[in-house]
CSV table of C-alpha atoms and ligand atoms in Angstrom, one decimal:
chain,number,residue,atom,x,y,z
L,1,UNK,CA,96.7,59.3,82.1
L,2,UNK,CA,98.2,61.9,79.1
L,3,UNK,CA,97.5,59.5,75.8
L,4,UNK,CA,99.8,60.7,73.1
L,5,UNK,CA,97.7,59.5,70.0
L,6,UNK,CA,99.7,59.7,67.0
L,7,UNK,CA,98.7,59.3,63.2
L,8,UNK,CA,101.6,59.4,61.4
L,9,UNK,CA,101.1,58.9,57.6
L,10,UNK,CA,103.9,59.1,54.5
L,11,UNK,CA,103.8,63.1,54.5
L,12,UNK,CA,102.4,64.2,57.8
L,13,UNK,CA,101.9,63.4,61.1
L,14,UNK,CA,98.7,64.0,63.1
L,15,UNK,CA,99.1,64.1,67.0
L,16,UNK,CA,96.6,64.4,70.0
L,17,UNK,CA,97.4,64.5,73.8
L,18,UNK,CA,94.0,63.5,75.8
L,19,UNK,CA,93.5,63.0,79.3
L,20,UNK,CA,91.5,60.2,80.0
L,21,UNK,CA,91.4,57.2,82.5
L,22,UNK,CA,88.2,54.8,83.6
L,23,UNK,CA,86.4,57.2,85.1
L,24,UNK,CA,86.9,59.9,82.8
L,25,UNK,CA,85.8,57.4,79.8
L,26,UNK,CA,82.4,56.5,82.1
L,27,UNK,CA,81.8,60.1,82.2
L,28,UNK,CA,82.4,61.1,78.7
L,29,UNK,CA,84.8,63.5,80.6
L,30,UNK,CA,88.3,62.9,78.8
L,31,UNK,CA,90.0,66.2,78.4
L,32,UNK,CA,91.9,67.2,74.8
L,33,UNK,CA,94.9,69.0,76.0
L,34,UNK,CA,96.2,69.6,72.5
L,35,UNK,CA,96.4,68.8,68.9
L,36,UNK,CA,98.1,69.3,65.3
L,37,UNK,CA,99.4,68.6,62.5
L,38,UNK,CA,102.8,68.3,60.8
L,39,UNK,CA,102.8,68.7,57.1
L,40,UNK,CA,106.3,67.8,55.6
L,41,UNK,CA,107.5,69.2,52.6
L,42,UNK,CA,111.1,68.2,51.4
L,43,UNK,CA,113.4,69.3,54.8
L,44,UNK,CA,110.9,71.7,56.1
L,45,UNK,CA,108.3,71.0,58.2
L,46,UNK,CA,105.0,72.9,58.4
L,47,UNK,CA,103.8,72.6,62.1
L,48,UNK,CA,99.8,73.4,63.0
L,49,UNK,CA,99.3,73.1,66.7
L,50,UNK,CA,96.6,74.3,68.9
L,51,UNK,CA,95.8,74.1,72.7
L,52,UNK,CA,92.7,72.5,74.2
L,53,UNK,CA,90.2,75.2,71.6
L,54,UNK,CA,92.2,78.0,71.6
L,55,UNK,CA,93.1,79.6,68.4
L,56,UNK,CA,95.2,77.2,66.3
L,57,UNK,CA,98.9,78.4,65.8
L,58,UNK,CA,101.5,77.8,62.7
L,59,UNK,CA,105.6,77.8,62.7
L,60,UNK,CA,107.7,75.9,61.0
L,61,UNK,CA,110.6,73.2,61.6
L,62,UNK,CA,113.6,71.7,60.5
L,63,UNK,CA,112.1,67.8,59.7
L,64,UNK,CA,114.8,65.5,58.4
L,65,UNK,CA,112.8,62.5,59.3
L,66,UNK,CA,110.1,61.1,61.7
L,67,UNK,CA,112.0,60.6,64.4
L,68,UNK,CA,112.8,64.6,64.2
L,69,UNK,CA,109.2,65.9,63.9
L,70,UNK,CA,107.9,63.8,66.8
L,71,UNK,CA,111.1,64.8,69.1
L,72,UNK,CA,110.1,68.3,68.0
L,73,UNK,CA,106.6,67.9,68.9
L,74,UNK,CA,107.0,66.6,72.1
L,75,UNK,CA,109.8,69.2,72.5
L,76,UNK,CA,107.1,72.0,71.8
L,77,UNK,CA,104.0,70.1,74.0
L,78,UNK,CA,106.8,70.1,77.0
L,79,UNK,CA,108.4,73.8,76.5
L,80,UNK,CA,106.7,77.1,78.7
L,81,UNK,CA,105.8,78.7,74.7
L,82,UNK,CA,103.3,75.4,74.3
L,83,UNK,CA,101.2,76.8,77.3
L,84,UNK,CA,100.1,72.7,78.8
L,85,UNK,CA,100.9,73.2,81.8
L,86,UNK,CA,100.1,69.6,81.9
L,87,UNK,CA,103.2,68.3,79.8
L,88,UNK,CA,106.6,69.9,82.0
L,89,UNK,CA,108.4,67.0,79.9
L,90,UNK,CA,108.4,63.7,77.9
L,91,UNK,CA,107.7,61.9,81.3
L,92,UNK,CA,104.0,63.8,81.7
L,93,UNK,CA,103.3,61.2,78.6
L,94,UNK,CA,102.3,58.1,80.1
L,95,UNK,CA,101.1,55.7,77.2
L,96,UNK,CA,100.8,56.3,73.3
L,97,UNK,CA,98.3,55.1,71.1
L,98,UNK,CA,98.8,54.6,67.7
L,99,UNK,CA,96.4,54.4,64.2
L,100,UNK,CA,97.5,51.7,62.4
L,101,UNK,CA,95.8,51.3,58.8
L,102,UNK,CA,96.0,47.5,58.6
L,103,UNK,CA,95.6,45.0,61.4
L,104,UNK,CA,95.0,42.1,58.4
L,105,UNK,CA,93.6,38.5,60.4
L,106,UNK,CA,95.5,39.2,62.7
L,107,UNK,CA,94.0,41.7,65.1
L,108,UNK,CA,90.3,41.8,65.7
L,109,UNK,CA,91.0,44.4,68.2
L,110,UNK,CA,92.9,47.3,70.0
L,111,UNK,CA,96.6,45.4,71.0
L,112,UNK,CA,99.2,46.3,74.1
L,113,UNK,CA,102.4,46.6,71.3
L,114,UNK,CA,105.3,44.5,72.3
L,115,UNK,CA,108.0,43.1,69.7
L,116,UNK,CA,105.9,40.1,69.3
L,117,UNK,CA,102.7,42.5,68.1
L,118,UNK,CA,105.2,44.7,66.1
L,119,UNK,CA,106.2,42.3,64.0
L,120,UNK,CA,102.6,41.2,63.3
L,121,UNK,CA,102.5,44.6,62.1
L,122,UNK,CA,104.8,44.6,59.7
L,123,UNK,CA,103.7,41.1,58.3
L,124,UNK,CA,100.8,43.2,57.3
L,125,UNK,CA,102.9,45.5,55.2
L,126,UNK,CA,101.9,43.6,52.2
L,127,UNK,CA,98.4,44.4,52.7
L,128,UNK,CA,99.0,48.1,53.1
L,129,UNK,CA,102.4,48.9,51.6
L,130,UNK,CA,101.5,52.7,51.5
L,131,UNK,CA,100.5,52.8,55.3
L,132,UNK,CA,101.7,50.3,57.7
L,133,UNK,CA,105.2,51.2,57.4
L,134,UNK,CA,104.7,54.5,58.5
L,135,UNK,CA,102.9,53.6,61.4
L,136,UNK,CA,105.8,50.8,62.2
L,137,UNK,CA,107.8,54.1,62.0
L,138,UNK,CA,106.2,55.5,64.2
L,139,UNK,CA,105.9,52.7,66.9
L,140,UNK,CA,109.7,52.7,66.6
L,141,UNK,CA,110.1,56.1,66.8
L,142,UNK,CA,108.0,56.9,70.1
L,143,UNK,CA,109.5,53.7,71.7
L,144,UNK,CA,113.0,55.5,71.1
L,145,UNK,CA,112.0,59.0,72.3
L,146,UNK,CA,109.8,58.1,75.0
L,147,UNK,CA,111.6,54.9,76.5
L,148,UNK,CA,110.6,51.1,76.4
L,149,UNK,CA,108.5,51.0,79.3
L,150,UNK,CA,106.0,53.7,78.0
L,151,UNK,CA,102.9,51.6,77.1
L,152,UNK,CA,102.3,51.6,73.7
L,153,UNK,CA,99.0,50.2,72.3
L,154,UNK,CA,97.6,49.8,68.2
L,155,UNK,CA,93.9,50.8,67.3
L,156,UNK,CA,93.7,49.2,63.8
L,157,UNK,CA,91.3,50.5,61.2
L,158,UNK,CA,90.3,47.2,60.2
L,159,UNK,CA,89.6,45.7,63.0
L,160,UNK,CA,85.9,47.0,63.5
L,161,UNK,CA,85.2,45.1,60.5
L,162,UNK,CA,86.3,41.6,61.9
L,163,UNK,CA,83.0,40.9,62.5
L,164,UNK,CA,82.1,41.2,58.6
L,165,UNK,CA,81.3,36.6,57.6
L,166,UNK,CA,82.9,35.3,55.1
L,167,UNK,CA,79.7,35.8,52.8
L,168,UNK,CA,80.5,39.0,53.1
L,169,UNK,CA,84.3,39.8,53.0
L,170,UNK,CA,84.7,37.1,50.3
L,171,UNK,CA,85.7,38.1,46.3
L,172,UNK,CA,84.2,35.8,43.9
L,173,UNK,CA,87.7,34.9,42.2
L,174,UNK,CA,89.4,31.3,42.8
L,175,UNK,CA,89.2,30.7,46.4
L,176,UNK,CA,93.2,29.6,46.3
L,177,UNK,CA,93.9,33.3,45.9
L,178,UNK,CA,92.4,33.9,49.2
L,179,UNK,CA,94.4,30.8,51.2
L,180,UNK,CA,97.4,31.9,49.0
L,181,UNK,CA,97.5,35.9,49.3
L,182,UNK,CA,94.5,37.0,51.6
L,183,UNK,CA,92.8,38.6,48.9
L,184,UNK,CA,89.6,39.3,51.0
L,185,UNK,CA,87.6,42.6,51.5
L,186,UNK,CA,88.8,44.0,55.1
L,187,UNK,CA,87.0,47.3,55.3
L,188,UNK,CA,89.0,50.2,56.8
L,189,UNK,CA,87.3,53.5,58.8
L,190,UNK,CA,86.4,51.2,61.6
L,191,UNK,CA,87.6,53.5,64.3
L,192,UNK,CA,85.0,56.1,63.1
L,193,UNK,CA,82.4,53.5,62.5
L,194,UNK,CA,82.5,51.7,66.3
L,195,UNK,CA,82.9,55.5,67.1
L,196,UNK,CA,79.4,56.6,65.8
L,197,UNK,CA,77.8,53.8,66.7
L,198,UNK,CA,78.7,53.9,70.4
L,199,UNK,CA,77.3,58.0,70.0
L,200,UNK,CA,74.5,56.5,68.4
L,201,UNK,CA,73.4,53.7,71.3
L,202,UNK,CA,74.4,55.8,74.1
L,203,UNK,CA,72.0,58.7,72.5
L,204,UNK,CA,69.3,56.4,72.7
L,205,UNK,CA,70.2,54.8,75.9
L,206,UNK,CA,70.1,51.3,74.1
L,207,UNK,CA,72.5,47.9,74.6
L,208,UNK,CA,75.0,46.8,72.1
L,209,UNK,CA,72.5,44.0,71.2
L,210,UNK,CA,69.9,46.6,70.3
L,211,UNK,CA,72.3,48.4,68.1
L,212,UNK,CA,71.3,47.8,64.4
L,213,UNK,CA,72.2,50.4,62.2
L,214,UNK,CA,74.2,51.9,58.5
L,215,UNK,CA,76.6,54.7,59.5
L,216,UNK,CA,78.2,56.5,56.4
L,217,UNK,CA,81.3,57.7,56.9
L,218,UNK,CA,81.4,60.5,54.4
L,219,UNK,CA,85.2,62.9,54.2
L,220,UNK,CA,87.9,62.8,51.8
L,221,UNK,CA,87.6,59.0,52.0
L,222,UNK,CA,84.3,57.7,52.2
L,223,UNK,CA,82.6,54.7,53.2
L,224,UNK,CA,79.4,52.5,54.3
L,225,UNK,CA,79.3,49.8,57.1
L,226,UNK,CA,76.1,47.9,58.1
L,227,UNK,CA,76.1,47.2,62.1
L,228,UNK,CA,73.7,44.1,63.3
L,229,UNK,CA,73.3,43.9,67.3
L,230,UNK,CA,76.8,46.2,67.4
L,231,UNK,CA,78.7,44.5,65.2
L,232,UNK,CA,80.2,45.3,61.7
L,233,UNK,CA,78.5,42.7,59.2
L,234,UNK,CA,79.5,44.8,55.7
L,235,UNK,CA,81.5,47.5,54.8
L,236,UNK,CA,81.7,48.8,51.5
L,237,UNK,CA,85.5,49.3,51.6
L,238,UNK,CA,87.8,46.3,50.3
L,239,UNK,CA,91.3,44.9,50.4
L,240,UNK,CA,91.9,48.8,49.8
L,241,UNK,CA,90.0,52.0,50.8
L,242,UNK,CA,89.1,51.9,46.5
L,243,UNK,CA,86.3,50.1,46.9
L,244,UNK,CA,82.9,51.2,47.4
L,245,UNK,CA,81.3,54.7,47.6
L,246,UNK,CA,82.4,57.7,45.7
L,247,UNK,CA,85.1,59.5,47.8
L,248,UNK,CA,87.0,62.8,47.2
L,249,UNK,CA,89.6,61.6,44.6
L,250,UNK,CA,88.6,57.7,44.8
L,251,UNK,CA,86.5,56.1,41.9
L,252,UNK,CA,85.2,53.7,44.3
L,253,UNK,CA,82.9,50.5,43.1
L,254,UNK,CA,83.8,50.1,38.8
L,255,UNK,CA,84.0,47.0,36.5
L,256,UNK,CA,87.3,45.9,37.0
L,257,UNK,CA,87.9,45.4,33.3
L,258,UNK,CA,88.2,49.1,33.0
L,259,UNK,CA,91.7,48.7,34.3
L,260,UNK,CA,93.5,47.0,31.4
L,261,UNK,CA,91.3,48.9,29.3
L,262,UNK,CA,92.2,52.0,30.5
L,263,UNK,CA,95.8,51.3,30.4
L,264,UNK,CA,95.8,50.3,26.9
L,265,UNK,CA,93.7,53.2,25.8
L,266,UNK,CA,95.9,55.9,27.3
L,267,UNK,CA,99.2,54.3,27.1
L,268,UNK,CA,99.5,53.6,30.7
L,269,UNK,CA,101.0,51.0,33.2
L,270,UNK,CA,99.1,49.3,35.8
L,271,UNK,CA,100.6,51.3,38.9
L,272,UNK,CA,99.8,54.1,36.5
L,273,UNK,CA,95.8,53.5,36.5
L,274,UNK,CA,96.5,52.3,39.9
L,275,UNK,CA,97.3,55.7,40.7
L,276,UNK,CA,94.4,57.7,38.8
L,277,UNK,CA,91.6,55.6,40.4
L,278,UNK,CA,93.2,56.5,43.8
L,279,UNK,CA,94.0,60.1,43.2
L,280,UNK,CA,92.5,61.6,40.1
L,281,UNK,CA,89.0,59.9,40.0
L,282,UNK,CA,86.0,60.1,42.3
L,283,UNK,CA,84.6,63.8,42.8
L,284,UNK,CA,88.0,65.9,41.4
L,285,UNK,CA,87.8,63.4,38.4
L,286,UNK,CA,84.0,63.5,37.6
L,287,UNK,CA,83.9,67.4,38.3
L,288,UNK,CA,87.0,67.9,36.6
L,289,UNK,CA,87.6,71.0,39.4
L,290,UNK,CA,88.1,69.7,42.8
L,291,UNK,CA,87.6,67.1,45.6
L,292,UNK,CA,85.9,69.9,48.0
L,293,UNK,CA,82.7,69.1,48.6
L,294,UNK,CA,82.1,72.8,49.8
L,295,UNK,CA,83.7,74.0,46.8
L,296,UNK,CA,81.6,71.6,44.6
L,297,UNK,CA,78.0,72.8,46.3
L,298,UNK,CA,79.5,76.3,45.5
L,299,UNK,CA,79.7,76.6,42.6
L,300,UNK,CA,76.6,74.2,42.2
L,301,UNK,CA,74.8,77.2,43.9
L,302,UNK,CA,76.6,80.1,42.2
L,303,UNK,CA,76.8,79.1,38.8
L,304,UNK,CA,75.1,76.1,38.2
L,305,UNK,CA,78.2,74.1,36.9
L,306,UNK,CA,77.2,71.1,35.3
L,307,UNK,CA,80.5,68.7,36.2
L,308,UNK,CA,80.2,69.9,39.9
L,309,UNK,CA,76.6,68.8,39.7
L,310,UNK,CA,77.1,65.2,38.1
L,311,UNK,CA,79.7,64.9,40.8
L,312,UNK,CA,77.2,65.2,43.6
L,313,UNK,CA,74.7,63.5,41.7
L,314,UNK,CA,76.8,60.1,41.5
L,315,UNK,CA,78.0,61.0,45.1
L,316,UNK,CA,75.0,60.9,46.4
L,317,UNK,CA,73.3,58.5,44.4
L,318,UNK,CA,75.9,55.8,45.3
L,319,UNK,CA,75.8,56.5,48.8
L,320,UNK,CA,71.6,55.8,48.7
L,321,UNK,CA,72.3,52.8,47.0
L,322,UNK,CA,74.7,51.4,49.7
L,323,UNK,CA,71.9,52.4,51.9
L,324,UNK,CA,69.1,50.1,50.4
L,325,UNK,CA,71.7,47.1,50.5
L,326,UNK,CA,72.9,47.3,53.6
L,327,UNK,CA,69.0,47.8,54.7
L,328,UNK,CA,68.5,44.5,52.4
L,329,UNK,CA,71.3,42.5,53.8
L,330,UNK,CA,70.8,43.6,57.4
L,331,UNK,CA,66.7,42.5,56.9
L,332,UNK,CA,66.3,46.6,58.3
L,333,UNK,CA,68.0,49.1,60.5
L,334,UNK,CA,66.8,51.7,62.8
L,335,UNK,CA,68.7,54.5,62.0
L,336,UNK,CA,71.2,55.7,59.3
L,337,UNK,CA,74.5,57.9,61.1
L,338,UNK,CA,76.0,60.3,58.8
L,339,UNK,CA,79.7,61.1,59.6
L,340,UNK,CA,82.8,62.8,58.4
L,341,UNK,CA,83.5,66.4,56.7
L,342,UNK,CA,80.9,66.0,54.5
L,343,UNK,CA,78.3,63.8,56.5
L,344,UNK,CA,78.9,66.0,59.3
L,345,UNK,CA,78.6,69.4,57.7
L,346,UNK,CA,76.4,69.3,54.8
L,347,UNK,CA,72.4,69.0,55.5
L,348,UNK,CA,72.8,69.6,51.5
L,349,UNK,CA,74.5,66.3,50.9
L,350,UNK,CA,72.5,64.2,53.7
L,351,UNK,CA,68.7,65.5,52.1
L,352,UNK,CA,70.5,64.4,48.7
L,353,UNK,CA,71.6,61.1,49.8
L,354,UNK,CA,68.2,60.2,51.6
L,355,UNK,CA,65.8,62.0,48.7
L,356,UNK,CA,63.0,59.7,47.3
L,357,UNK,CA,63.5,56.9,50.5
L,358,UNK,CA,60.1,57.4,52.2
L,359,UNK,CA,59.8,53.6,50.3
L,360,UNK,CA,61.7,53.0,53.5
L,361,UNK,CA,60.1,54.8,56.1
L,362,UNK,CA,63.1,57.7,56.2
L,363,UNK,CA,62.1,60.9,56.2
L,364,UNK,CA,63.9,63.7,56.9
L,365,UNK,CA,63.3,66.9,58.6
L,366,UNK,CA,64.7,69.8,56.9
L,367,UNK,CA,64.7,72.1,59.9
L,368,UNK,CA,66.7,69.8,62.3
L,369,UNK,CA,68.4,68.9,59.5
L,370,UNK,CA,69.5,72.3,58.5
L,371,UNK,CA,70.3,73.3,62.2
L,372,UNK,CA,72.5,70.0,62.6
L,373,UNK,CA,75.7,71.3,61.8
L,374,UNK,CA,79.2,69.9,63.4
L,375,UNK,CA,77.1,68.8,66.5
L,376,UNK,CA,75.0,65.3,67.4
L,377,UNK,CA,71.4,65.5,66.8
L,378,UNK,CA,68.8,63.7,65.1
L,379,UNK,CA,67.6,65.0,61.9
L,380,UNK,CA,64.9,62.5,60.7
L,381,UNK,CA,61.5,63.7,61.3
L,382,UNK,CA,59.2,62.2,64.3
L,383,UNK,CA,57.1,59.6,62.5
L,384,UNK,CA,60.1,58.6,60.3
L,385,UNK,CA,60.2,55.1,61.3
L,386,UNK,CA,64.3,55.1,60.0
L,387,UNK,CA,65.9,57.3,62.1
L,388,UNK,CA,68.5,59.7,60.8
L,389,UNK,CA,71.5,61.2,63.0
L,390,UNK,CA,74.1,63.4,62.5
L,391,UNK,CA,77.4,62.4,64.6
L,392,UNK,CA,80.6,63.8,64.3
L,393,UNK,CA,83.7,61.5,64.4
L,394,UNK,CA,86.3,61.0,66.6
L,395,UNK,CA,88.7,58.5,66.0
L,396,UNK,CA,91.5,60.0,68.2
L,397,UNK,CA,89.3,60.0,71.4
L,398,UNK,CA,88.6,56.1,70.9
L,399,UNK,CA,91.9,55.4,70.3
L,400,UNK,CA,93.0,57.4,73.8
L,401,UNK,CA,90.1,55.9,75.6
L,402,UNK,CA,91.5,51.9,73.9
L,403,UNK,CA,94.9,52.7,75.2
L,404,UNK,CA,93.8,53.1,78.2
L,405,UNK,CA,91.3,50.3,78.7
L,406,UNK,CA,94.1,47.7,77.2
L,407,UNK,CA,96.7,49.0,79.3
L,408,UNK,CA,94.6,48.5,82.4
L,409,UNK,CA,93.2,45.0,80.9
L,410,UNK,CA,89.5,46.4,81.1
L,411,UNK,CA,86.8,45.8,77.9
L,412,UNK,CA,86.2,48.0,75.7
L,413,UNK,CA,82.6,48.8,74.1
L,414,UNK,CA,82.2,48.0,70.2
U,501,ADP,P1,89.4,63.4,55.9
U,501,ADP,O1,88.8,62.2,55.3
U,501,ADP,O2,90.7,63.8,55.1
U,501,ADP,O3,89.6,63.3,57.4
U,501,ADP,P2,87.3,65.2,56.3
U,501,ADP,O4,86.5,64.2,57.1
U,501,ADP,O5,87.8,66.4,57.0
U,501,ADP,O6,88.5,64.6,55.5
U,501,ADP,O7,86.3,65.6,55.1
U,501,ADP,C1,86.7,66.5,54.1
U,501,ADP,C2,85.5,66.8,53.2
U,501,ADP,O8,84.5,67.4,54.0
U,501,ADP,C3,85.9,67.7,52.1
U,501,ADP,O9,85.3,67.2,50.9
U,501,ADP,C4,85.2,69.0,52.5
U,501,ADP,O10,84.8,69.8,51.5
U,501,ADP,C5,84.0,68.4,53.2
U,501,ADP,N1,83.3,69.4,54.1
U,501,ADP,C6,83.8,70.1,55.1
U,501,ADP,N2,82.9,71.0,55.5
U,501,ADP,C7,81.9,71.0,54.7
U,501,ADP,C8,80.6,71.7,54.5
U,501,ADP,N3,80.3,72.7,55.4
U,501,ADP,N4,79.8,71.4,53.5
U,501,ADP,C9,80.2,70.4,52.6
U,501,ADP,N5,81.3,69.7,52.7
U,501,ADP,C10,82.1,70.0,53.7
């Protein structure tokens, strides 16, 4: 089966085509015939595309709308110049899965999208404003280029995290507000998370059950979840991806007072701080240069920058102490998974994170650690009782390998 996995956000739209089916899953076989990405700027369109690992190609398009990027996409994956021999035309696409950013209460897993699910989909708008009508778009959009009977299933971010008890996901504001407006932590990232920790037990050859682990999902956004017996029981994300660790341009955990305070201190409206907690806080606002992490450990490195170096500092430091919670509220965990851009490509930023926790039996091994680079491997040393791997992510493959297991009614592993 081709699985046309779509992304599509407020200014771009991320695409995959894999070939997967039950036997392809079993065999961790699933083949990526293509990917991209298309950036839209105003009318223009910039589009990246690249075939299975070939060399990654850019041209750009007319993009009006959605509806006119994805009809050029699948345009492109069907024509000769693509080179997938696989896709001759829109037919070659046999189901679509889609990331949706908010599956509220509602969906506690991976959902077959008829009119019925659709519209639970957009009840959830009010949770995610900024996401879930794009990916409505988008449900819309591939139903009308690719016809009604092409199988269409959601993989929600949240609903990894369904798990999480009430203890847990609860704010400690009037109860009413929750019956009233659902104000509730939810957690997002849970693709990735249920990703990693399926790497994780299949590594080790152990069960679901046997699955107790913190996997730290660390890229532009960043976040924690704490996994008992295979199941999500905290996440450090809440109602919104604000909450919790220290992210790219996201201030993550603060005293919510700071929020009127800030306002009335620099003249600003609500939507206003809103907006610079979300987009001018977290490692760009601290460093007062960038959200790169690479960039940041650069100049670190080269020139000993101060701001960069308080940046990492309360990056890291926040991270270890989601670690030591999760380890308290979980009563232990065999193994921490780093994950994401930065989890998955800095030894620098995993040593960091787990520096000074022999406390709790993790030590880490600054050989494997150094070697571990965009690949799976453990990087904890052998009588470090806390186990330490590096994973990448890959939230598009789950959501192919979803689509295919709900279409054909079979399980699919948390
Ligand atoms: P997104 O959350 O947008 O998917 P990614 O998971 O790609 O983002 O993560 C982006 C982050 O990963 C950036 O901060 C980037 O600097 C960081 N990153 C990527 N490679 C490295 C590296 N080699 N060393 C440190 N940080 C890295």
């Amino acid at each position: 089966m081709n699985v046309l996995v779509l992304n599509v956000g407020s200014s771009s739209v991320k695409f995959q085509i894999i070939a997967t089916d039950l036997e392809r899953i079993q065999k961790n076989a699933d083949s990526r015939l293509c990917r991209g990405e298309v950036e839209r700027t105003g009318g223009e369109a910039i589009v990246t595309f690249q075939r299975g690992s070939e060399a990654k190609r850019k041209f750009t398009a007319a993009s009006p709308d959605v509806s006119a990027v994805l009809d050029h996409v699948i345009g492109y994956v069907a024509s000769k110049e693509s080179g997938v021999s696989e896709i001759q035309s829109a037919a070659d696409i046999h189901a679509v899965g889609h990331r949706v950013v908010h599956g509220g209460e509602l969906f506690s897993e991976s959902t077959l999208i008829d009119d019925k699910v659709l519209q639970g989909i957009k009840d959830c708008i009010d949770l995610a404003p900024l996401h879930n009508p794009d990916n409505v778009k988008g449900i819309l959009v591939a139903r009308e280029l690719l016809g009604k009977d092409t199988p269409q299933v959601a993989v929600f971010d949240t609903a990894f995290h369904h798990s999480v008890p009430d203890r847990a996901f609860l704010y400690a504001i009037p109860y009413r507000l929750y019956g009233r407006y659902r104000i509730r932590r939810y957690g997002f990232h849970g693709t990735s998370h249920r990703y990693v920790s399926f790497r994780y037990r299949t590594l080790r050859g152990l069960t679901s059950n046997q699955t107790n682990l913190i996997t730290l999902h660390l890229g532009n956004g960043c976040s924690a979840a704490a996994i008992l017996r295979g199941n999500s029981v905290d996440t450090s994300m809440g109602m919104t991806p604000l909450e919790g660790l220290v992210m790219g341009t996201r201030s993550g955990d603060l005293d919510p007072a700071l929020v009127s305070l800030i306002a009335a201190k620099e003249g600003m409206s609500l939507p206003e701080v809103e907006t610079l907690l979300n987009h001018q806080s977290g490692l760009l606002g601290l460093s007062g240069l960038t959200n790169d992490m690479r960039v940041l450990l650069g100049e670190l490195k080269d020139r000993d920058n101060a701001r960069a170096r308080l940046a990492v500092e309360v990056f890291c430091y926040r991270a270890r102490k989601y670690i030591g919670a999760y380890l308290a509220a979980m009563g232990g965990a065999d193994a921490i998974v780093f994950t994401g851009g930065i989890g998955e490509n800095s030894p620098e930023i995993r040593a960091r994170i787990c520096e000074g926790m022999e406390w709790a039996n993790l030590k880490i091994d600054a050989a494997k650690n150094e070697q571990t680079i965009a690949r799976e491997g453990l990087i904890s040393r052998e009588d470090s009782k806390l186990l330490a791997y590096a994973i990448p992510t890959d939230e598009e493959l789950l959501i192919a390998r979803d689509t295919v297991q709900v279409i054909l009614g079979q399980p699919h592993p948390s």
